CSV table of C-alpha atoms in Angstrom, one decimal:
chain,number,residue,atom,x,y,z
G,41,LEU,CA,-147.4,60.2,-78.0
G,42,PHE,CA,-147.1,60.6,-74.2
G,43,GLU,CA,-149.1,57.3,-73.6
G,44,ARG,CA,-146.9,55.4,-76.1
G,45,ILE,CA,-143.7,56.6,-74.3
G,46,ILE,CA,-145.1,55.7,-70.9
G,47,ILE,CA,-145.8,52.1,-72.2
G,48,ILE,CA,-142.2,51.9,-73.4
G,49,LEU,CA,-141.0,52.9,-70.0
G,50,HIS,CA,-142.8,49.9,-68.4
G,51,PHE,CA,-141.5,47.3,-70.9
G,52,PRO,CA,-139.2,44.6,-69.4
G,53,PRO,CA,-135.5,45.4,-69.9
G,54,SER,CA,-135.0,42.6,-72.3
G,55,LEU,CA,-137.6,44.1,-74.6
G,56,ILE,CA,-136.3,47.7,-74.6
G,57,THR,CA,-134.3,48.6,-77.7
G,58,PRO,CA,-131.2,50.9,-77.6
G,59,THR,CA,-133.4,53.6,-79.1
G,60,GLN,CA,-136.0,53.2,-76.4
G,61,ARG,CA,-133.3,53.2,-73.7
G,62,SER,CA,-132.0,56.5,-75.1
G,63,ILE,CA,-135.5,58.0,-75.0
G,64,ASN,CA,-135.9,56.8,-71.4
G,65,LEU,CA,-132.6,58.5,-70.4
G,66,ILE,CA,-133.7,61.7,-72.1
G,67,MET,CA,-137.1,61.5,-70.3
G,68,ALA,CA,-135.4,61.1,-66.9
G,69,SER,CA,-133.1,64.0,-67.6
G,70,SER,CA,-136.0,66.2,-68.6
G,71,PHE,CA,-138.1,65.2,-65.6
G,72,ALA,CA,-135.1,65.9,-63.2
G,73,LYS,CA,-134.6,69.4,-64.8
G,74,GLN,CA,-138.3,70.2,-64.5
G,75,ARG,CA,-138.4,69.1,-60.8
G,76,THR,CA,-135.3,71.2,-60.1
G,77,THR,CA,-136.9,74.3,-61.7
G,78,GLU,CA,-140.1,73.8,-59.7
G,79,ALA,CA,-138.2,73.4,-56.5
G,80,LEU,CA,-136.2,76.6,-57.2
G,81,LYS,CA,-139.5,78.5,-58.0
G,82,HIS,CA,-140.9,77.3,-54.7
G,83,LEU,CA,-138.0,78.6,-52.7
G,84,GLN,CA,-138.0,81.9,-54.5
G,85,SER,CA,-141.7,82.3,-53.7
G,86,ILE,CA,-141.5,81.6,-50.0
G,87,LYS,CA,-138.1,83.3,-49.5
G,88,PRO,CA,-137.9,86.0,-52.2
G,89,THR,CA,-135.1,87.9,-50.4
G,90,ASP,CA,-132.8,84.9,-49.7
G,91,GLY,CA,-131.4,84.8,-53.3
G,92,PHE,CA,-131.8,81.1,-53.9
G,93,ILE,CA,-130.2,79.9,-57.2
G,94,THR,CA,-129.0,76.6,-58.7
G,95,GLU,CA,-125.6,76.0,-60.3
G,96,SER,CA,-124.9,73.1,-62.6
G,97,TYR,CA,-121.4,71.7,-63.2
G,98,LEU,CA,-119.9,68.7,-65.0
G,99,THR,CA,-117.8,66.1,-63.3
G,100,THR,CA,-114.8,64.4,-64.9
G,101,ASP,CA,-117.0,61.5,-66.0
G,102,GLY,CA,-119.5,63.8,-67.7
G,103,THR,CA,-122.2,63.6,-65.0
G,104,THR,CA,-124.2,66.8,-64.5
G,105,LEU,CA,-124.6,67.7,-60.8
G,106,ILE,CA,-126.4,70.6,-59.3
G,107,ARG,CA,-125.6,72.8,-56.3
G,108,LEU,CA,-128.2,74.9,-54.4
G,109,LYS,CA,-126.9,78.3,-53.4
G,110,ARG,CA,-128.3,80.9,-51.0
G,111,ARG,CA,-127.0,84.4,-51.4
G,112,GLY,CA,-124.1,83.1,-53.4
G,113,ILE,CA,-123.0,80.5,-50.8
G,114,SER,CA,-123.5,76.8,-51.6
G,115,LEU,CA,-125.6,74.9,-49.0
G,116,SER,CA,-123.3,71.9,-49.3
G,117,GLU,CA,-119.8,71.1,-50.7
G,118,LYS,CA,-121.0,68.4,-53.1
G,119,GLY,CA,-123.6,68.6,-55.9
G,120,TYR,CA,-126.8,66.5,-56.4
G,121,LEU,CA,-128.4,64.7,-59.3
G,122,GLU,CA,-131.4,67.1,-58.9
G,123,ILE,CA,-133.2,69.3,-56.5
G,124,VAL,CA,-136.8,68.4,-55.7
G,125,HIS,CA,-139.6,69.9,-53.6
G,126,ASP,CA,-141.2,67.1,-51.5
G,127,ALA,CA,-144.6,68.8,-51.7
G,128,SER,CA,-146.7,65.6,-51.1
G,129,SER,CA,-145.0,64.7,-47.8
G,130,THR,CA,-142.6,66.8,-45.7
G,131,GLY,CA,-142.7,70.0,-47.7
G,132,CYS,CA,-138.9,70.2,-47.6
G,133,VAL,CA,-136.5,70.9,-50.5
G,134,VAL,CA,-134.2,67.8,-51.0
G,135,GLY,CA,-131.0,67.2,-52.9
G,136,ILE,CA,-131.2,63.8,-54.6
G,137,THR,CA,-128.0,61.7,-54.3
G,138,SER,CA,-129.3,58.4,-55.8
G,139,TYR,CA,-132.4,56.7,-57.2
G,140,GLY,CA,-134.2,53.7,-55.9
G,141,ALA,CA,-136.7,51.3,-57.4
G,142,GLY,CA,-139.6,52.9,-59.2
G,143,ASN,CA,-139.9,56.6,-58.6
G,144,VAL,CA,-138.2,56.8,-55.2
G,145,GLY,CA,-135.3,59.1,-54.7
G,146,ARG,CA,-132.8,59.2,-51.8
G,147,GLY,CA,-131.2,62.4,-50.7
G,148,VAL,CA,-130.6,64.9,-47.9
G,149,VAL,CA,-132.8,67.8,-46.7
G,150,LEU,CA,-131.4,71.2,-47.8
G,151,VAL,CA,-134.2,73.6,-46.9
G,152,GLU,CA,-136.9,73.1,-44.3
G,153,LYS,CA,-140.6,73.5,-45.0
G,154,ASN,CA,-140.6,77.0,-43.6
G,155,GLY,CA,-137.7,78.1,-45.9
G,156,ALA,CA,-135.0,77.8,-43.2
G,157,VAL,CA,-131.7,76.2,-44.2
G,158,CYS,CA,-131.3,72.7,-42.8
G,159,ARG,CA,-128.2,72.5,-40.6
G,160,ASP,CA,-127.9,68.7,-40.2
G,161,LEU,CA,-128.5,67.6,-43.8
G,162,ARG,CA,-130.5,64.6,-42.7
G,163,ASN,CA,-131.2,61.7,-45.0
G,164,ILE,CA,-134.7,61.3,-46.5
G,165,ARG,CA,-136.6,59.3,-49.1
G,166,VAL,CA,-139.0,61.2,-51.4
G,167,ILE,CA,-141.4,60.2,-54.1
G,168,LEU,CA,-140.4,61.7,-57.5
G,169,ARG,CA,-143.4,62.8,-59.4
G,170,ASN,CA,-143.3,63.3,-63.1
G,171,PRO,CA,-144.1,66.7,-64.7
G,172,ALA,CA,-147.4,67.3,-66.6
G,173,ALA,CA,-147.8,65.6,-70.0
G,174,SER,CA,-147.8,68.9,-71.7
G,175,ASN,CA,-144.1,69.2,-71.1
G,176,VAL,CA,-143.3,66.0,-72.9
G,177,GLY,CA,-143.5,67.8,-76.3
G,178,ASN,CA,-140.1,69.3,-75.5
G,179,LEU,CA,-138.4,65.9,-76.1
G,180,ARG,CA,-137.6,66.9,-79.7
G,181,ALA,CA,-135.0,69.3,-78.5
G,182,MET,CA,-133.5,67.0,-75.9
G,183,PRO,CA,-131.2,64.9,-78.2
G,184,GLN,CA,-129.5,68.2,-79.1
G,185,GLU,CA,-129.3,69.1,-75.4
G,186,ARG,CA,-127.8,65.7,-74.6
G,187,GLU,CA,-125.2,66.2,-77.3
G,188,ASP,CA,-124.4,69.7,-75.8
G,189,ASN,CA,-123.9,68.1,-72.4
G,190,ILE,CA,-121.4,65.6,-74.0
G,191,ASN,CA,-119.6,68.4,-75.7
G,192,ARG,CA,-119.4,70.4,-72.4
G,193,ALA,CA,-118.0,67.3,-70.7
G,194,ARG,CA,-115.3,67.0,-73.4
G,195,ASN,CA,-114.4,70.6,-73.0
G,196,SER,CA,-114.2,70.2,-69.2
G,197,GLN,CA,-111.7,67.3,-69.7
G,198,GLN,CA,-109.7,69.4,-72.1
G,199,THR,CA,-109.7,72.3,-69.6
G,200,ARG,CA,-108.6,69.9,-66.9
G,201,GLY,CA,-105.7,68.7,-69.1
G,202,ALA,CA,-104.6,72.3,-69.6
G,203,THR,CA,-104.8,72.9,-65.9
G,204,GLU,CA,-102.6,69.8,-65.3
G,205,ILE,CA,-100.0,71.3,-67.8
G,206,ILE,CA,-100.0,74.6,-65.9
G,207,SER,CA,-99.6,72.6,-62.6
G,208,GLU,CA,-96.6,70.8,-64.1
G,209,GLU,CA,-95.0,74.2,-65.0
G,210,ASP,CA,-95.7,75.4,-61.4
G,211,ASN,CA,-94.0,72.2,-60.1
G,212,LYS,CA,-91.0,73.0,-62.3
G,213,GLN,CA,-90.8,76.5,-60.9
G,214,ILE,CA,-91.0,75.1,-57.3
G,215,LEU,CA,-88.2,72.7,-58.2
G,216,GLN,CA,-86.1,75.5,-59.5
G,217,PHE,CA,-86.6,77.5,-56.3
G,218,PHE,CA,-85.7,74.5,-54.3
G,219,VAL,CA,-82.5,74.0,-56.2
G,220,LEU,CA,-81.6,77.7,-55.8
G,221,ALA,CA,-82.2,77.4,-52.1
G,222,VAL,CA,-79.9,74.4,-51.8
G,223,LEU,CA,-77.2,76.2,-53.8
G,224,GLY,CA,-77.6,79.2,-51.5
G,225,LEU,CA,-77.1,77.0,-48.4
G,226,ILE,CA,-74.0,75.5,-50.0
G,227,VAL,CA,-72.6,78.9,-50.7
G,228,LEU,CA,-73.4,80.1,-47.2
G,229,ARG,CA,-71.7,77.1,-45.7
G,230,SER,CA,-68.6,77.7,-47.9
G,231,LEU,CA,-68.4,81.3,-46.8
G,232,THR,CA,-68.8,80.2,-43.1
G,233,SER,CA,-66.0,77.7,-43.5
G,234,ALA,CA,-63.8,80.4,-45.2
G,235,LEU,CA,-64.5,82.9,-42.4
G,236,LEU,CA,-63.7,80.2,-39.8
G,237,GLY,CA,-60.4,79.5,-41.6
G,238,LEU,CA,-59.5,83.2,-41.6
G,239,TYR,CA,-60.4,83.4,-37.9
G,240,ILE,CA,-58.2,80.4,-37.1
G,241,LEU,CA,-55.3,81.9,-39.1
G,242,GLY,CA,-55.9,85.4,-37.8
G,243,LEU,CA,-56.0,84.5,-34.1
G,244,PRO,CA,-52.2,83.6,-33.9
G,245,LEU,CA,-51.4,86.7,-35.9
G,246,LEU,CA,-53.5,88.9,-33.5
G,247,TYR,CA,-51.8,87.2,-30.5
G,248,MET,CA,-48.3,87.9,-32.0
G,249,TYR,CA,-49.3,91.5,-32.6
G,250,ALA,CA,-50.6,91.9,-29.1
G,251,ILE,CA,-47.3,90.6,-27.7
G,252,SER,CA,-45.2,92.9,-29.8
G,253,THR,CA,-47.3,96.0,-28.9
G,254,ALA,CA,-48.0,95.3,-25.2
G,255,PRO,CA,-46.8,98.0,-22.9
G,256,SER,CA,-44.1,97.1,-20.4
G,257,LEU,CA,-44.8,96.9,-16.7
G,258,GLU,CA,-42.3,99.7,-16.1
G,259,SER,CA,-44.2,102.1,-18.4
G,260,PHE,CA,-47.2,102.2,-15.9
G,261,ASP,CA,-47.1,105.5,-13.9
G,262,ALA,CA,-49.6,105.1,-11.1
G,263,LYS,CA,-49.8,108.8,-10.2
G,264,LYS,CA,-50.1,109.9,-13.8
G,265,GLU,CA,-52.8,107.4,-14.6
G,266,LEU,CA,-54.7,108.4,-11.4
G,267,LYS,CA,-54.7,112.0,-12.3
G,268,ARG,CA,-56.1,111.2,-15.8
G,269,VAL,CA,-58.9,109.2,-14.1
G,270,LEU,CA,-59.7,111.8,-11.5
G,271,ARG,CA,-59.9,114.7,-14.0
G,272,GLY,CA,-62.4,112.7,-16.2
G,273,GLU,CA,-60.4,111.8,-19.3
G,274,ASN,CA,-61.8,108.3,-19.4
G,275,LEU,CA,-65.5,109.5,-19.3
G,276,PRO,CA,-67.5,109.5,-22.5
G,277,GLU,CA,-68.3,112.8,-24.2
G,278,ASP,CA,-72.0,112.7,-23.2
G,279,HIS,CA,-71.3,112.0,-19.5
G,280,PRO,CA,-72.6,114.8,-17.2
G,281,ASP,CA,-69.3,114.9,-15.1
G,282,LYS,CA,-67.1,115.3,-18.2
G,283,PRO,CA,-65.4,118.7,-18.1
G,284,ARG,CA,-66.0,120.6,-21.4
G,285,ASP,CA,-64.9,124.2,-21.2
G,286,TRP,CA,-61.4,125.5,-20.3
G,287,LEU,CA,-62.4,126.6,-16.7
G,288,SER,CA,-63.9,123.2,-15.8
G,289,GLN,CA,-61.0,121.4,-17.3
G,290,THR,CA,-58.5,123.5,-15.3
G,291,LEU,CA,-60.4,123.0,-12.1
G,292,ALA,CA,-60.6,119.3,-12.7
G,293,ARG,CA,-56.9,119.1,-13.4
G,294,VAL,CA,-56.1,121.0,-10.2
G,295,ALA,CA,-58.5,118.9,-8.1
G,296,ALA,CA,-57.1,115.6,-9.6
G,297,THR,CA,-53.5,116.7,-8.7
G,298,VAL,CA,-54.4,117.7,-5.2
G,299,THR,CA,-56.4,114.5,-4.6
G,300,THR,CA,-53.6,112.3,-6.0
G,301,GLU,CA,-51.0,114.0,-3.8
G,302,VAL,CA,-53.1,113.8,-0.6
G,303,ALA,CA,-54.0,110.2,-1.4
G,304,GLY,CA,-50.4,109.4,-2.0
G,305,LEU,CA,-49.5,110.6,1.5
G,306,GLY,CA,-51.7,107.8,3.0
G,307,GLY,CA,-49.9,105.3,0.8
G,308,TYR,CA,-51.0,103.1,-2.1
G,309,GLU,CA,-50.3,99.7,-3.4
G,310,VAL,CA,-49.6,98.8,-7.1
G,311,THR,CA,-50.2,95.2,-8.3
G,312,MET,CA,-49.1,94.2,-11.8
G,313,THR,CA,-50.2,91.0,-13.6
G,314,ASP,CA,-49.0,89.7,-16.9
G,315,TYR,CA,-51.2,87.4,-19.0
G,316,LEU,CA,-49.1,85.5,-21.6
G,317,GLY,CA,-47.2,88.6,-22.5
G,318,ALA,CA,-50.1,89.9,-24.6
G,319,CYS,CA,-52.1,91.6,-21.9
G,320,LYS,CA,-51.2,93.3,-18.6
G,321,VAL,CA,-53.4,94.3,-15.7
G,322,ALA,CA,-52.5,96.9,-13.2
G,323,SER,CA,-54.4,97.7,-10.0
G,324,VAL,CA,-53.8,100.7,-7.6
G,325,ASN,CA,-55.2,100.4,-4.1
G,326,LEU,CA,-55.5,103.9,-2.4
G,327,LEU,CA,-55.4,103.0,1.2
G,328,ALA,CA,-56.7,106.4,2.5
G,329,ALA,CA,-59.6,106.5,0.1
G,330,ASN,CA,-60.4,102.7,0.3
G,331,GLN,CA,-60.7,102.5,-3.4
G,332,VAL,CA,-59.0,100.2,-6.0
G,333,PHE,CA,-58.5,101.3,-9.6
G,334,TYR,CA,-57.8,98.9,-12.5
G,335,TRP,CA,-56.1,99.4,-15.9
G,336,VAL,CA,-55.4,97.1,-18.8
G,337,GLY,CA,-52.3,97.4,-20.9
G,338,VAL,CA,-52.8,96.2,-24.4
G,339,PHE,CA,-51.8,97.3,-28.0
G,340,GLY,CA,-49.3,99.8,-26.7
G,341,LYS,CA,-51.5,101.7,-24.3
G,342,TRP,CA,-52.8,101.6,-20.7
G,343,ARG,CA,-56.6,101.8,-20.6
G,344,PHE,CA,-58.6,102.5,-17.5
G,345,VAL,CA,-61.3,99.8,-16.8
G,346,THR,CA,-63.1,100.5,-13.5
G,347,ARG,CA,-62.8,101.4,-9.9
G,348,ARG,CA,-64.4,99.8,-6.8
G,349,ASP,CA,-64.7,100.6,-3.1
G,350,VAL,CA,-63.2,98.3,-0.6
G,351,GLU,CA,-64.0,97.9,3.1
G,352,SER,CA,-61.4,99.3,5.5
G,353,ASP,CA,-59.5,96.8,7.7
G,354,LYS,CA,-61.1,97.1,11.2
G,355,ASN,CA,-58.0,95.7,12.9
G,356,ASP,CA,-55.9,98.6,11.8
């Protein structure tokens, strides 16, 4: 039987019937699987701890490709038609990418002769030897295996179709999120415009309120305001110079009164400035102390702002 099949394989293409052509394809598939199994056994024998395995998968057109993995990691991104051990020449393990004339295969080196992984994946041509004739008896089961491959290819296409449907649903969700984001931006812009409108309308009202509640220039009492500043009323509660108990407040009040009266003997200058009727600024220059104090009159009250030292006039 083996000799008869070999004779059919050497017939001219014009003389090969469809049945014979089918047998040839089955033979080629069987030989490729046998060569892959032998190459894997060779790797496992020389590197038993590296965990070499092969993984078959179907492409969308129904082609079966094989990946070679080491410790769960594929040695290359793409798969190969078969994995062979080039025992007669280089001793390397090669991934076949295409077939040439006769029994020549073209591929790339995956594993070196010593079992080390090839890093450059260099191209190589190898002679594909056929397995022993005793293995040909397994051809009876190959038509069923070929049919199983076709069924797996169909299932793969159906799985791909289901994946595309899921992908469309994901695209719909992404589109919904995009629409919600656009609506959120529109609402945010509307709120910003509304707040800007309220600000434009509220600014004149605030200005009118400031004019109506602004303290008059005559209401500013320089000595009274100086005493408040000197006894620490303007200081925050956590300031270390802020008097807290009754004794310290009394002493600060007395010291502020004395300081104000003594400073008043040397004279002081009061400057008043009105800003559009809504805000008034008062400054008191203590000539003897060489200090200037500033207040702002707004919303019905004079508020102390700051003090600064000034240089004395050397010509005096």
